[in-house]
Every structure is written in structure tokens, then in C-alpha cells.
PDB file of C-alpha atoms in Angstrom:
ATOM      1  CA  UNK A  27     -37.538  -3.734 -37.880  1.00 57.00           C
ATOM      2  CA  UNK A  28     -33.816  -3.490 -38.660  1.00 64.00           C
ATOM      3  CA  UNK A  29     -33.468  -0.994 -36.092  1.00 63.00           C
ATOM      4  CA  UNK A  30     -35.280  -2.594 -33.661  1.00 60.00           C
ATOM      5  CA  UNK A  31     -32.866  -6.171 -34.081  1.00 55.00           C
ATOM      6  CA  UNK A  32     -29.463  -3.913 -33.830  1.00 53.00           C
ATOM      7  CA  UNK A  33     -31.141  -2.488 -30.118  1.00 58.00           C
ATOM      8  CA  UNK A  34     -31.813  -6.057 -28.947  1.00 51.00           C
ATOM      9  CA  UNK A  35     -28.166  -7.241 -30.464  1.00 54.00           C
ATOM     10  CA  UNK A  36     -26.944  -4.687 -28.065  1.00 48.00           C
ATOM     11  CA  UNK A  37     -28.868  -5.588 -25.558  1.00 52.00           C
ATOM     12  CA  UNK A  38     -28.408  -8.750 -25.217  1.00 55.00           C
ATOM     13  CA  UNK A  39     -24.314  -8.453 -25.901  1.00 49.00           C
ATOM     14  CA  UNK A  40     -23.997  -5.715 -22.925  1.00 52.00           C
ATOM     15  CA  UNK A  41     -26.121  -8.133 -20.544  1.00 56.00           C
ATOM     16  CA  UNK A  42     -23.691 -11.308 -21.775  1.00 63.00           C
ATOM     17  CA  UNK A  43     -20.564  -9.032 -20.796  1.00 74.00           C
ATOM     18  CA  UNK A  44     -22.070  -7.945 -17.781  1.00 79.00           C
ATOM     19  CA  UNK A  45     -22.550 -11.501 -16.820  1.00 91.00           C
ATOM     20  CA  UNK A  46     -18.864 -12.810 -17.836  1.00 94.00           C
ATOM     21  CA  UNK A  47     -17.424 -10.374 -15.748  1.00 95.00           C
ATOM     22  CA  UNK A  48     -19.306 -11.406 -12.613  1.00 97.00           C
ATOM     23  CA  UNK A  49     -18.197 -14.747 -13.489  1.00 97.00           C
ATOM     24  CA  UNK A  50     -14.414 -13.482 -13.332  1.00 97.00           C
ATOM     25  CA  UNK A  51     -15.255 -11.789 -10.329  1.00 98.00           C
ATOM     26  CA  UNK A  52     -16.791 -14.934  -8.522  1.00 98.00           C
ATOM     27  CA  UNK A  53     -13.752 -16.621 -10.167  1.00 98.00           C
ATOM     28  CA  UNK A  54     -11.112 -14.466  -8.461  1.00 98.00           C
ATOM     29  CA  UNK A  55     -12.936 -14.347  -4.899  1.00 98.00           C
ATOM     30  CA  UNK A  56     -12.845 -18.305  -5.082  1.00 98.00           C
ATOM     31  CA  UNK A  57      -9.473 -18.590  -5.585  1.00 98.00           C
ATOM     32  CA  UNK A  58      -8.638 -17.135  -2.350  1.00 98.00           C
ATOM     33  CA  UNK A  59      -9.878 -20.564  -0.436  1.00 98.00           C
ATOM     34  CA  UNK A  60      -7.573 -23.173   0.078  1.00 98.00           C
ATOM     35  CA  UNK A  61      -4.754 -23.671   2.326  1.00 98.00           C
ATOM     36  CA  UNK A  62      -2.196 -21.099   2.242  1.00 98.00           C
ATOM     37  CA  UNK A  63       1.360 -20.112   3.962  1.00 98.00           C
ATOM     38  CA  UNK A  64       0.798 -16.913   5.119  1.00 98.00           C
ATOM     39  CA  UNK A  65       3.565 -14.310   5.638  1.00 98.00           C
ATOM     40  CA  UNK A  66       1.877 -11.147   7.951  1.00 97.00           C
ATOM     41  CA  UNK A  67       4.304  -7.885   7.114  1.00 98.00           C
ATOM     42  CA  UNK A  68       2.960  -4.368   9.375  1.00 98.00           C
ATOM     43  CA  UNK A  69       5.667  -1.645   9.419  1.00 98.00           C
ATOM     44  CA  UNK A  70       4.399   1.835  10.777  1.00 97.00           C
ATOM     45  CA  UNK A  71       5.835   4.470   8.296  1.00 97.00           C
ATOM     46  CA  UNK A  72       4.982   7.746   8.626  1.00 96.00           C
ATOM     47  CA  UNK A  73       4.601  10.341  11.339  1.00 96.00           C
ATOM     48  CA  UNK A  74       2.005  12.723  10.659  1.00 96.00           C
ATOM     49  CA  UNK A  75       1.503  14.453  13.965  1.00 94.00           C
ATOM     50  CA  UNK A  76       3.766  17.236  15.643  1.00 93.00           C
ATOM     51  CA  UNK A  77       4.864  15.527  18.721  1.00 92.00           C
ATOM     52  CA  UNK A  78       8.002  14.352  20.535  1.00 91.00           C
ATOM     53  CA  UNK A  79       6.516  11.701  22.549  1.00 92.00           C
ATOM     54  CA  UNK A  80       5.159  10.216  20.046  1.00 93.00           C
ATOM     55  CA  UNK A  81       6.119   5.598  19.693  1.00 93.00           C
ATOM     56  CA  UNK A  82       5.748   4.030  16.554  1.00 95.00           C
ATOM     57  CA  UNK A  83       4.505   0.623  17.096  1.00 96.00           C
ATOM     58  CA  UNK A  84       7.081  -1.875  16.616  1.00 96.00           C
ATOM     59  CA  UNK A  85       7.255  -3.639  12.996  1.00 97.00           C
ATOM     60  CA  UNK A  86       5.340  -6.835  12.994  1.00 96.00           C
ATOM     61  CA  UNK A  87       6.630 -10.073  11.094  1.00 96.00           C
ATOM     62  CA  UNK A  88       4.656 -13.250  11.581  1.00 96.00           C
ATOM     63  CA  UNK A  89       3.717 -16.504  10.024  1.00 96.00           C
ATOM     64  CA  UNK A  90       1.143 -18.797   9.572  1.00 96.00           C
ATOM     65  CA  UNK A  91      -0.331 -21.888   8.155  1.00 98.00           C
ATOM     66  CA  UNK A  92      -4.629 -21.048   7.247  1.00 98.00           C
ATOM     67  CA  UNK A  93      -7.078 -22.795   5.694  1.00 98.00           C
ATOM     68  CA  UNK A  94      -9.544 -20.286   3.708  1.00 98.00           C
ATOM     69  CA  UNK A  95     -12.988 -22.695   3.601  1.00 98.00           C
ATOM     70  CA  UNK A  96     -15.708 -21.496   1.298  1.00 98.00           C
ATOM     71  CA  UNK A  97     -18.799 -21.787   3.780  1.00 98.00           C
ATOM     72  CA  UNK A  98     -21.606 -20.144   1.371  1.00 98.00           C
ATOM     73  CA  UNK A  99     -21.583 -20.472  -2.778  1.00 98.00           C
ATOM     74  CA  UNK A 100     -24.609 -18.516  -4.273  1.00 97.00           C
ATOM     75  CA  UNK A 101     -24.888 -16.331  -7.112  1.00 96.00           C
ATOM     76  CA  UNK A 102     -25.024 -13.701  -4.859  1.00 98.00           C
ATOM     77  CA  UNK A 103     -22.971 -14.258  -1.996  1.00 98.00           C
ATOM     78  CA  UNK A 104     -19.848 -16.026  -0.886  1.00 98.00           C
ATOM     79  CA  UNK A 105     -18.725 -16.302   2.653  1.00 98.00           C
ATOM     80  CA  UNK A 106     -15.057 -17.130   3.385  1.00 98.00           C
ATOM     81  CA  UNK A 107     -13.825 -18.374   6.866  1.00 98.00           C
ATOM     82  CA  UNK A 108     -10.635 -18.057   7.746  1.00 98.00           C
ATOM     83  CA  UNK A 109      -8.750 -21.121  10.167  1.00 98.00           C
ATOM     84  CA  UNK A 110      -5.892 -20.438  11.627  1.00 98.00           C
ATOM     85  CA  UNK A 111      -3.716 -23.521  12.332  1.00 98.00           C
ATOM     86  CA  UNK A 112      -1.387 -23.453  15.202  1.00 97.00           C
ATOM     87  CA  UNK A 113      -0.862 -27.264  15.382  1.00 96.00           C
ATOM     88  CA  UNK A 114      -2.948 -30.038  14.267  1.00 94.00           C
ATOM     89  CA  UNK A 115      -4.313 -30.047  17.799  1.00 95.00           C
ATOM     90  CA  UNK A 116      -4.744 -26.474  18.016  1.00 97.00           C
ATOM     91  CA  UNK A 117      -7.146 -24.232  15.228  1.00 98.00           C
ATOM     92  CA  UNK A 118      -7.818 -21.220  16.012  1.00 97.00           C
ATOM     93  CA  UNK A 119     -11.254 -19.471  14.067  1.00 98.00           C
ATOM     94  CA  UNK A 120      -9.792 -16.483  12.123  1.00 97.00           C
ATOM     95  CA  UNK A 121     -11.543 -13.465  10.742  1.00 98.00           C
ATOM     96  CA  UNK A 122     -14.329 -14.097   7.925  1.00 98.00           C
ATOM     97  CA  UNK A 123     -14.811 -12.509   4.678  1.00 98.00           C
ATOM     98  CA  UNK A 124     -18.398 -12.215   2.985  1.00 98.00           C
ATOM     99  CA  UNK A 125     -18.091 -10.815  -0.703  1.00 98.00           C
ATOM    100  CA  UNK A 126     -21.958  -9.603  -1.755  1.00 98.00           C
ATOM    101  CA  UNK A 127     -23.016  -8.802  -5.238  1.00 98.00           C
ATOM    102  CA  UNK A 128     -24.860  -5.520  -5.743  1.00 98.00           C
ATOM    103  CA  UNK A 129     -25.313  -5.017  -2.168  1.00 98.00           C
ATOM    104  CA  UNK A 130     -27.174  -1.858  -0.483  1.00 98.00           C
ATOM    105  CA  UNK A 131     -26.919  -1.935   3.059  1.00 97.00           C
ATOM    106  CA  UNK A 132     -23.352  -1.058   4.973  1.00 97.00           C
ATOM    107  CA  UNK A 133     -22.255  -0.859   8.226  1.00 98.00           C
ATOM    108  CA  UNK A 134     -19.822   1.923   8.659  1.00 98.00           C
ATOM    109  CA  UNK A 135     -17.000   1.609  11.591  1.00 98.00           C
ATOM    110  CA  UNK A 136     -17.465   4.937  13.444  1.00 97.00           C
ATOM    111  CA  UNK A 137     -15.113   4.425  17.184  1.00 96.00           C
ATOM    112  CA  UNK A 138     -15.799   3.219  20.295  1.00 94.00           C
ATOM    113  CA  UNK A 139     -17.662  -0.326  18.742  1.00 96.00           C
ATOM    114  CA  UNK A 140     -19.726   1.766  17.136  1.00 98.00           C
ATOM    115  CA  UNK A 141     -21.186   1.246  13.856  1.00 98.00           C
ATOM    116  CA  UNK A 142     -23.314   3.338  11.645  1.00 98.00           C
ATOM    117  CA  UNK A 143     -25.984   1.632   9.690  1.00 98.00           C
ATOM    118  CA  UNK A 144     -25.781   3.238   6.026  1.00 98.00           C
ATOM    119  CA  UNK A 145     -28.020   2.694   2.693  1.00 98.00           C
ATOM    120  CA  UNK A 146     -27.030   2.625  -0.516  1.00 98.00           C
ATOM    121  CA  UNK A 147     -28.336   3.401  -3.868  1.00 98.00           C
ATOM    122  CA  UNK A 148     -28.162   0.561  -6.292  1.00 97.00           C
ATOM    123  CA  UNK A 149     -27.404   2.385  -9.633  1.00 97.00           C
ATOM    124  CA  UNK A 150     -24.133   3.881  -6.765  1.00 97.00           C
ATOM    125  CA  UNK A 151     -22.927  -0.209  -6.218  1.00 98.00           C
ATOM    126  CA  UNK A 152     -23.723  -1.331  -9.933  1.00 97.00           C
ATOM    127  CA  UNK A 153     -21.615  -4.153 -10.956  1.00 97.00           C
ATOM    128  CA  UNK A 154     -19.403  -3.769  -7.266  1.00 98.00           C
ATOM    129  CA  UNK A 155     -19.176  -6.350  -4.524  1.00 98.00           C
ATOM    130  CA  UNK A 156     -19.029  -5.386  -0.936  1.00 98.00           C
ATOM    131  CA  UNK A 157     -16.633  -7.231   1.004  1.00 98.00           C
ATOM    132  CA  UNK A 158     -17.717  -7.475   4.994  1.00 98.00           C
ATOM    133  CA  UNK A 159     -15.041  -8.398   7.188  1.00 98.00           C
ATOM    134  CA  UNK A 160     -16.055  -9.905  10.554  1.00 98.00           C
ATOM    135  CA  UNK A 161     -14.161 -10.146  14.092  1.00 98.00           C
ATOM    136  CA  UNK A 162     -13.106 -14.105  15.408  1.00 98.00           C
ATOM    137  CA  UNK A 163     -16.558 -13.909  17.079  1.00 98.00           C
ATOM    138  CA  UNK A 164     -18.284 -12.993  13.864  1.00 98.00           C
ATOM    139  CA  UNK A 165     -19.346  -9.526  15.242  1.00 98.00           C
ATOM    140  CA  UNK A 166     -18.585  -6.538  12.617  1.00 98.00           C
ATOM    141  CA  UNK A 167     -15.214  -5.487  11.644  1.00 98.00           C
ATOM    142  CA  UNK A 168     -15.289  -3.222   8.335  1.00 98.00           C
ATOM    143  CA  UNK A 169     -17.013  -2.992   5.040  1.00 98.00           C
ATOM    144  CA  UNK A 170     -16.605  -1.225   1.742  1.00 98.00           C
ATOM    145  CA  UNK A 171     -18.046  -1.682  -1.639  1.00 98.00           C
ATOM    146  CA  UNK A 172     -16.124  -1.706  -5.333  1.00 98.00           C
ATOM    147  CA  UNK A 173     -15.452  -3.408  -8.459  1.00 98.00           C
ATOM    148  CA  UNK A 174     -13.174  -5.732  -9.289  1.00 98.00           C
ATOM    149  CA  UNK A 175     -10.661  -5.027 -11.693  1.00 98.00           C
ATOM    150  CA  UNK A 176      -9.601  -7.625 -14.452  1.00 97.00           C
ATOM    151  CA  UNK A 177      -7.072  -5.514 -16.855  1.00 96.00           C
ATOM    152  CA  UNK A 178      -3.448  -5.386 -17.783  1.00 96.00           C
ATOM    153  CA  UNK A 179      -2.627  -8.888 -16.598  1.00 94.00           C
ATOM    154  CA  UNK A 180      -4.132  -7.428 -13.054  1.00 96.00           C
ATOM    155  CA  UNK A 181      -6.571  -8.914 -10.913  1.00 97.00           C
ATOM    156  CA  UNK A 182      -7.820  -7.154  -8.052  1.00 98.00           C
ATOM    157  CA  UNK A 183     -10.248  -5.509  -5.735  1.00 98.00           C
ATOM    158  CA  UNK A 184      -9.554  -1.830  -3.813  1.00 98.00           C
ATOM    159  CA  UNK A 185     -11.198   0.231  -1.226  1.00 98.00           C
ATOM    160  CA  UNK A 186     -10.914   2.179   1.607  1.00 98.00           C
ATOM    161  CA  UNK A 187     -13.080   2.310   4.954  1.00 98.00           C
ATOM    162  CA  UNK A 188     -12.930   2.806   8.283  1.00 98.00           C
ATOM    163  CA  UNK A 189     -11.710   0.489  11.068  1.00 98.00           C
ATOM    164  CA  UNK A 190     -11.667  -0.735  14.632  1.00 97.00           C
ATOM    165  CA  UNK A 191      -7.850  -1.082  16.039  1.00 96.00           C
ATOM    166  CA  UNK A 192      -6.334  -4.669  14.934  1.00 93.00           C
ATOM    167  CA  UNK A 193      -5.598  -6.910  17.418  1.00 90.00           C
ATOM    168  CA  UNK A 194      -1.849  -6.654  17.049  1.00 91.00           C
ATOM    169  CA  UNK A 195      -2.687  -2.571  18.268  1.00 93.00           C
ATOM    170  CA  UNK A 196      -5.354  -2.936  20.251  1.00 88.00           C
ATOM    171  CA  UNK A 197      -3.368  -3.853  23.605  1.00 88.00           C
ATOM    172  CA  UNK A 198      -0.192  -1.280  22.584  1.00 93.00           C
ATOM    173  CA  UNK A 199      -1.653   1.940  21.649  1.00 94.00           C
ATOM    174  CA  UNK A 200      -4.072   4.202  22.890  1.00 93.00           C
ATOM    175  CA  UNK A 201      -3.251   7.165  21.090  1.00 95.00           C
ATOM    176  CA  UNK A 202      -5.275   6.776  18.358  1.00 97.00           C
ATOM    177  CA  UNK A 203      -9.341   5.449  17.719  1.00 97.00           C
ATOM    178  CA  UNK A 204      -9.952   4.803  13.789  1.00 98.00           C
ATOM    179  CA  UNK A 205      -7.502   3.063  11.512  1.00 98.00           C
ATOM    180  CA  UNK A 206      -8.671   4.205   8.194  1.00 98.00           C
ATOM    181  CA  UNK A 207      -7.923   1.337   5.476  1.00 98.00           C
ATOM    182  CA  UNK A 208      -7.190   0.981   1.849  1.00 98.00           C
ATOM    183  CA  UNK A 209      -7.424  -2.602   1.252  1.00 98.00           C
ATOM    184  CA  UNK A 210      -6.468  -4.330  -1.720  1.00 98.00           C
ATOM    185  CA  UNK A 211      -6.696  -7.599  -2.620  1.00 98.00           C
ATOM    186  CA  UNK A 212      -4.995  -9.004  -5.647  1.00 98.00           C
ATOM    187  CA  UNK A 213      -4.743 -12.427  -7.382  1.00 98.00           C
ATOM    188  CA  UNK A 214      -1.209 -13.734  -7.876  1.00 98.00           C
ATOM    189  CA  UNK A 215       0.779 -16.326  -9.343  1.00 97.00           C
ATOM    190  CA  UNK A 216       1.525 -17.722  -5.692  1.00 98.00           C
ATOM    191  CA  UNK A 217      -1.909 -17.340  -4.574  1.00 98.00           C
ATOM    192  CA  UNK A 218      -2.984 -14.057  -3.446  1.00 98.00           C
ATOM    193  CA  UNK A 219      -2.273 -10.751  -1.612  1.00 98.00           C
ATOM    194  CA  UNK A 220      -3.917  -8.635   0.463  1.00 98.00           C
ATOM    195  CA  UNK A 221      -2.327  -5.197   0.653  1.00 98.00           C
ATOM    196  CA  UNK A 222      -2.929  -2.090   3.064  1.00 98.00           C
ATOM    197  CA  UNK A 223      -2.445   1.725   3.494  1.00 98.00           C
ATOM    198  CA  UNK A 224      -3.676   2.654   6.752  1.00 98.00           C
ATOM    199  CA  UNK A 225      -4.298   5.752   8.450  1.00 98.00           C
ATOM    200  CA  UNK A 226      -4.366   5.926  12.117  1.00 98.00           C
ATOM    201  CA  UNK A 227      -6.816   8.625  13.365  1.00 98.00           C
ATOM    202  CA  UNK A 228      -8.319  10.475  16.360  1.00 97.00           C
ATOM    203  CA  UNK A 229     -12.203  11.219  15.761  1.00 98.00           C
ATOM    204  CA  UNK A 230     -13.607  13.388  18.212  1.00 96.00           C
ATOM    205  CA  UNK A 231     -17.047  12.977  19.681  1.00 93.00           C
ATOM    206  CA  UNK A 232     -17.807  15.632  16.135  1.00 94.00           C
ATOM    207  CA  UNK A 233     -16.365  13.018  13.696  1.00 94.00           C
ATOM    208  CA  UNK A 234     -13.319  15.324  13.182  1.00 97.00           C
ATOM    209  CA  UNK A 235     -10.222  13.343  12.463  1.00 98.00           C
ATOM    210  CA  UNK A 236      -6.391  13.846  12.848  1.00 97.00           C
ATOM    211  CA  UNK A 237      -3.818  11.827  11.717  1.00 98.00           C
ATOM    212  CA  UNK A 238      -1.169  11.011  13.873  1.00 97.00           C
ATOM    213  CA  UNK A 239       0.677   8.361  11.751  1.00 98.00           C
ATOM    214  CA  UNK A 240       0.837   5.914   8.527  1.00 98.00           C
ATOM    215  CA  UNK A 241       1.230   2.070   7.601  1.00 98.00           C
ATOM    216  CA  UNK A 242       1.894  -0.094   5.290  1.00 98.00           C
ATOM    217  CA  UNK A 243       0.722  -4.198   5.302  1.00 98.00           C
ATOM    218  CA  UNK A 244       1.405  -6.692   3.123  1.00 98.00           C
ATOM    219  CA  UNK A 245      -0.514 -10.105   4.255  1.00 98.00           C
ATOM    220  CA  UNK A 246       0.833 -12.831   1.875  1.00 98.00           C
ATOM    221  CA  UNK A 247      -0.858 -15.676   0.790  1.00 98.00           C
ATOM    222  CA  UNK A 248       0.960 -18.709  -0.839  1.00 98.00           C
ATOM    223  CA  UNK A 249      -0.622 -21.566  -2.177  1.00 98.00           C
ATOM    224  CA  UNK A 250      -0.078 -25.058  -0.683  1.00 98.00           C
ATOM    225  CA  UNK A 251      -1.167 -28.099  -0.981  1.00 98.00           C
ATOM    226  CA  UNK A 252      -4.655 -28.930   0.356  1.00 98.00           C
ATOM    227  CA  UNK A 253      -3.319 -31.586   2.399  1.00 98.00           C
ATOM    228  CA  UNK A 254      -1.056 -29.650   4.430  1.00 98.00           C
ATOM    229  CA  UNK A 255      -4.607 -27.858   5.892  1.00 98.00           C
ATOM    230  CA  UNK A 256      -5.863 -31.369   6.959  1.00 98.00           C
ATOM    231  CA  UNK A 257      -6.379 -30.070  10.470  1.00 98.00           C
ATOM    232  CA  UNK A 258      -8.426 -27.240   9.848  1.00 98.00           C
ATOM    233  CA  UNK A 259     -10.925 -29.159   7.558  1.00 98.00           C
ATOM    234  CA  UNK A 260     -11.482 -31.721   9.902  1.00 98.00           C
ATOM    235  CA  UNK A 261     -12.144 -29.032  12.769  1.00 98.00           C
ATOM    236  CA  UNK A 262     -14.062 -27.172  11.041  1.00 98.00           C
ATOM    237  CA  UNK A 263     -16.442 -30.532  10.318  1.00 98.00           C
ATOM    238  CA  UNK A 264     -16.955 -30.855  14.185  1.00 98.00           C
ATOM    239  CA  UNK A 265     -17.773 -27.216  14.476  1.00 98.00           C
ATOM    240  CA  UNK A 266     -19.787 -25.550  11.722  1.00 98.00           C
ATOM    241  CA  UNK A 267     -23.007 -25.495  13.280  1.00 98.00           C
ATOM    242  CA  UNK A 268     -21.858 -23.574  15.976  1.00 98.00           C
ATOM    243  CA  UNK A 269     -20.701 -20.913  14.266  1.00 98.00           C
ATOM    244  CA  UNK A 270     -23.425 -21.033  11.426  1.00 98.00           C
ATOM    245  CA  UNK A 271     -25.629 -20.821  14.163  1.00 98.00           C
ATOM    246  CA  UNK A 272     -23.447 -17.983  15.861  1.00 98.00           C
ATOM    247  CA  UNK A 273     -23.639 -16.149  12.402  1.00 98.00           C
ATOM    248  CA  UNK A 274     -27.707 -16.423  11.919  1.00 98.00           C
ATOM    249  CA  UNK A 275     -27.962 -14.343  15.463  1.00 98.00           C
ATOM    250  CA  UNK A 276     -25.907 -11.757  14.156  1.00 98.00           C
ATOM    251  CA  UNK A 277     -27.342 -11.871  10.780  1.00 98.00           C
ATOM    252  CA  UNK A 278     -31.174 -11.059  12.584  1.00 98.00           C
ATOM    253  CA  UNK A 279     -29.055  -8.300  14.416  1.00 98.00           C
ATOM    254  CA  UNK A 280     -28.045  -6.628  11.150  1.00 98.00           C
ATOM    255  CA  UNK A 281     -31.501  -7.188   9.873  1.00 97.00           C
ATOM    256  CA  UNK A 282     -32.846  -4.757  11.814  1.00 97.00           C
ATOM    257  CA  UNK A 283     -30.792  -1.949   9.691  1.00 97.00           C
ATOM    258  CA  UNK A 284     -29.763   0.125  12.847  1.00 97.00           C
ATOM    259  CA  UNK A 285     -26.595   1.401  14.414  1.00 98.00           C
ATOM    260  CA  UNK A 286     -24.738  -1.179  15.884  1.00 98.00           C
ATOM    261  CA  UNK A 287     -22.872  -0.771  19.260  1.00 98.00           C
ATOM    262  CA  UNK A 288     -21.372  -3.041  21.337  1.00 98.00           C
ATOM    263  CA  UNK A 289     -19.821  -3.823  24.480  1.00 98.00           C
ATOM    264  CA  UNK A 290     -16.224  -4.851  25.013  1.00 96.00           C
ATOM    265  CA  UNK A 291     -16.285  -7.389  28.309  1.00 97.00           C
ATOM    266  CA  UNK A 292     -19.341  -9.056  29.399  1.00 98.00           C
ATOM    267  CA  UNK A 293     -17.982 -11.100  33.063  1.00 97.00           C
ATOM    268  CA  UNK A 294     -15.090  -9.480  32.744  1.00 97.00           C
ATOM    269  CA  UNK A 295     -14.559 -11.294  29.115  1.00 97.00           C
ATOM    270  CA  UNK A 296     -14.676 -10.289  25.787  1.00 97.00           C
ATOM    271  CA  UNK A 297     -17.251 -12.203  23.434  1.00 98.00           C
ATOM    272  CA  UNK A 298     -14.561 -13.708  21.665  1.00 97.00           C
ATOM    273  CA  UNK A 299     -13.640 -15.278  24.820  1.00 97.00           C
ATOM    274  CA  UNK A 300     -17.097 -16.588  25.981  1.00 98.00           C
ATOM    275  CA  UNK A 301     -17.674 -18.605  22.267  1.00 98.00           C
ATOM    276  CA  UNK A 302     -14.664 -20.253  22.072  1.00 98.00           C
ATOM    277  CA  UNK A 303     -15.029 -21.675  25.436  1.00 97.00           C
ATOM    278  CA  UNK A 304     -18.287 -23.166  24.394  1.00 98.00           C
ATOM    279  CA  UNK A 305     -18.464 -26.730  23.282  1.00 97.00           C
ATOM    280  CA  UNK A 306     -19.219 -27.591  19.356  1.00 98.00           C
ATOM    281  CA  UNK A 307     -22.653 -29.153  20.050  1.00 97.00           C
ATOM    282  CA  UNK A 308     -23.633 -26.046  22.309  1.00 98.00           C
ATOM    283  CA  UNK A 309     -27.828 -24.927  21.652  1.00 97.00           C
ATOM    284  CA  UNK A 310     -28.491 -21.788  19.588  1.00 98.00           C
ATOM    285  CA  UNK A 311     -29.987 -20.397  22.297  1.00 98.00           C
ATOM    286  CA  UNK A 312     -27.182 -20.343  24.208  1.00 98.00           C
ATOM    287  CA  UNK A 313     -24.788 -18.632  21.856  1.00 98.00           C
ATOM    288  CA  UNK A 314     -28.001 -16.350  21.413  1.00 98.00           C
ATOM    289  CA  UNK A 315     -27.887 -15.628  25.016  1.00 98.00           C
ATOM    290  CA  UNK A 316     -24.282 -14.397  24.978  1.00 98.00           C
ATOM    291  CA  UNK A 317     -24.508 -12.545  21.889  1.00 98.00           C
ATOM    292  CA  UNK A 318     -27.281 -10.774  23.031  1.00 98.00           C
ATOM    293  CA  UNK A 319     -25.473  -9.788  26.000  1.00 98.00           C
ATOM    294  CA  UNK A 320     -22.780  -7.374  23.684  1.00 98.00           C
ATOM    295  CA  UNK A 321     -25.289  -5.899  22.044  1.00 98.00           C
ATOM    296  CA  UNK A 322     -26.463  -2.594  23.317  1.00 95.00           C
TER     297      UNK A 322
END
């Protein structure tokens, strides 16, 4: 009997740890919402491949003013949107984050708006969340899965997948396909700060990469007062359904658990371009319609 208490002691204190520290986790992906000052810092470092004619991109300083809203709370799941605020006339939908406890199913960032469909083994993601990053149209960006890390006075979140071309490369270079990225994303005492060591790579039509050059970003986020993100809030109010209802068609398009690939201009326009021309009170079927249209 004695024997049989001490195993259900133990049981029950792992399961009570394993709990508290998804609660930190959950904990530390909240406290990225909010409105933030946000200080963009993207310096290409190192040159990797032999070759003269080779241009560094130019290093990129920018600002910004965003409002981080929390759009989904379950135990599970948390979905992050990103608002970008210009002026108070002008918001501009930024990326998304969705943060997924346990999760099994990634898409994997191959090139040419490809992605690869990929399963997981649970006991492989135990205790990890998956962050999914998403494109201003809520089409894929990149995912990766990990743990978060609470130790040392440290609170953070690393890992490294592949990636489409950001938009701040996408119209300059063409000399490479595949920015590999280590992201990290760390809790602060100003708010938070998301952290990168890229690679930029060639894959050829094998999945063979070379590395033609490095970089290093540093995204900060400082912590404001709510009030100063008035804008965005109230935008966001007027336009929610659209975009929840914008997410739901590409939510039964990664249901169906298959390579993803997509095309860059429908009309001459990419899909970015045809959603935020549409009006907030625009029909699901509509936004449907247009989605549908990218997808291959």
C-alpha cells in the first residue's frame, strides 16, 4: 500500500509541474499583446559565398507603433494579430502569430510558395508549442515547434525553420530562395524581443542548399500604454469578421494535410492586394472565391 501512495504522490506532483509550466508558458506568450513601440534592426553580416559580384542588402532601420490583439484564448491555442499603425487613419494588418500546444501537424517552407505538409510524433513535441507565422493575407509563412524556456532569470522560446524571402528582400534580391531562421523570442523588462540568425540559401530543384550570406535581426518591442494603440483597436472592431472569416478558408485548406503551393499574382495582383481592397462587411464567399484562386 505504502508503495503504491509514494507512485501516485509522484504522479500526481510531475502532472502539477507539468501543468504550472504550461501556465508560464501561456503566461509569457500573453504578454506579447498590447501596444508596443517597435524598433525593426536587419544588418546583413556575413559573406559566405566565393564571389565578387556579390551586394549585401543594405542595413534596414525602421520604426513603428503596433498593436499585438489576442484574437483566440484556449487552453490550447492562442492566436496573435499583429496591427500596424501608420496613422490613426491608416492600419495596416501585420503578420499573425498562432502559438499551439502539443501540436502534430507542420507545414514546412520548401521555395517557390511551396510548402511541405509534415507529421509529427507527439512523444517528439511533448511539452513544446509550435509557433505558425502567417503572411498579411493570412496565407503560410513559417513554422517550428519547441519549448519554452523559464530559467536563470530567462524567458524565452528558440527555433529554427525555413522561410519565404521577407518583404523588405523580396523586391531587392534574387540571388537567393530560402532564408533559413533561428527565431527567438524573449520576454523583457521593456516588453519583449524577437531575435534572428538567418541564413540565406539557394535550394536546388534536389533540396541541396548553399549559403551565400548571413544576418542578424533584432525586432524590438517596448511596452506602451494601451491608449496610445487606440486606432488599431477600434479598426480592428470594424474588421474582425473579415479576416476571421479569411482565416476559417485557410484553416479548411490546411485541413486537408497536403502540400501547399501557391500562386504569386492572380489579375496581375498579389492576394494580399485583392483582400485589403475588399470592404469589412464583404461575404465569406467572396474572400473564399479569391483565396481559392492562389491555391494550386
Amino acid at each position: 500500500m505504502n508503495k503504491l501512495f509514494t507512485i501516485l504522490i509522484a504522479f500526481i506532483s510531475f502532472h502539477s509541474s507539468y501543468a504550472q509550466e504550461k501556465q508560464k508558458d501561456i503566461e509569457s506568450i500573453k504578454k506579447m499583446c498590447g501596444c508596443y513601440e517597435v524598433k525593426f534592426n536587419f544588418t546583413e553580416t556575413f559573406q559566405t559565398i566565393n564571389d565578387s559580384t556579390h551586394k549585401p542588402s543594405p542595413t534596414k532601420k525602421d520604426y513603428g507603433l503596433e498593436w499585438v490583439e489576442l484574437v483566440e484564448d484556449t487552453p490550447n491555442k492562442l492566436v496573435l494579430q499583429h496591427l500596424l499603425i501608420v496613422s490613426d487613419n491608416m492600419i495596416i494588418k501585420h503578420w499573425r502569430q498562432d502559438w499551439l500546444y502539443e501540436n502534430t501537424t507542420l507545414y514546412q517552407f520548401e521555395k517557390d510558395n511551396t510548402w511541405k505538409y509534415v507529421s509529427l510524433q507527439p512523444k517528439d513535441v511533448k511539452g513544446q508549442w509550435t509557433q505558425k507565422v502567417y503572411q498579411v493575407d493570412d496565407s503560410p509563412r513559417y513554422e517550428g515547434t519547441a519549448s519554452w524556456i523559464h530559467k536563470d532569470g530567462k524567458d524565452y522560446w528558440m527555433n529554427t525553420t525555413d522561410a519565404p524571402l521577407p518583404r523588405r528582400e523580396h523586391t531587392i534580391r534574387k540571388d537567393y530562395n530560402v532564408l533559413e531562421r533561428r527565431n527567438i523570442h524573449e520576454i523583457t523588462s521593456y516588453g519583449w524581443l524577437h531575435e534572428q540568425d538567418n541564413r540565406k540559401l539557394v535550394r536546388d530543384g534536389k533540396g541541396n542548399d548553399t549559403e551565400i550570406a548571413q544576418e542578424k535581426g533584432l525586432d524590438l518591442y517596448v511596452k506602451v500604454d494601451n491608449s496610445k494603440c487606440l486606432a488599431a483597436q477600434n479598426w480592428w472592431k470594424v474588421n474582425q469578421k473579415l479576416w476571421k472569416n479569411v482565416r476559417e478558408k485557410w484553416q479548411t485548406v490546411f485541413n486537408k494535410k497536403q502540400n501547399i503551393q501557391l500562386e504569386s499574382t492572380v489579375d496581375n495582383k498579389p492576394l494580399f492586394s485583392h483582400l485589403f481592397d475588399l470592404k469589412p462587411e464583404t461575404k465569406k464567399e467572396e474572400t473564399d472565391k479569391i483565396i481559392d484562386s492562389f491555391v494550386k
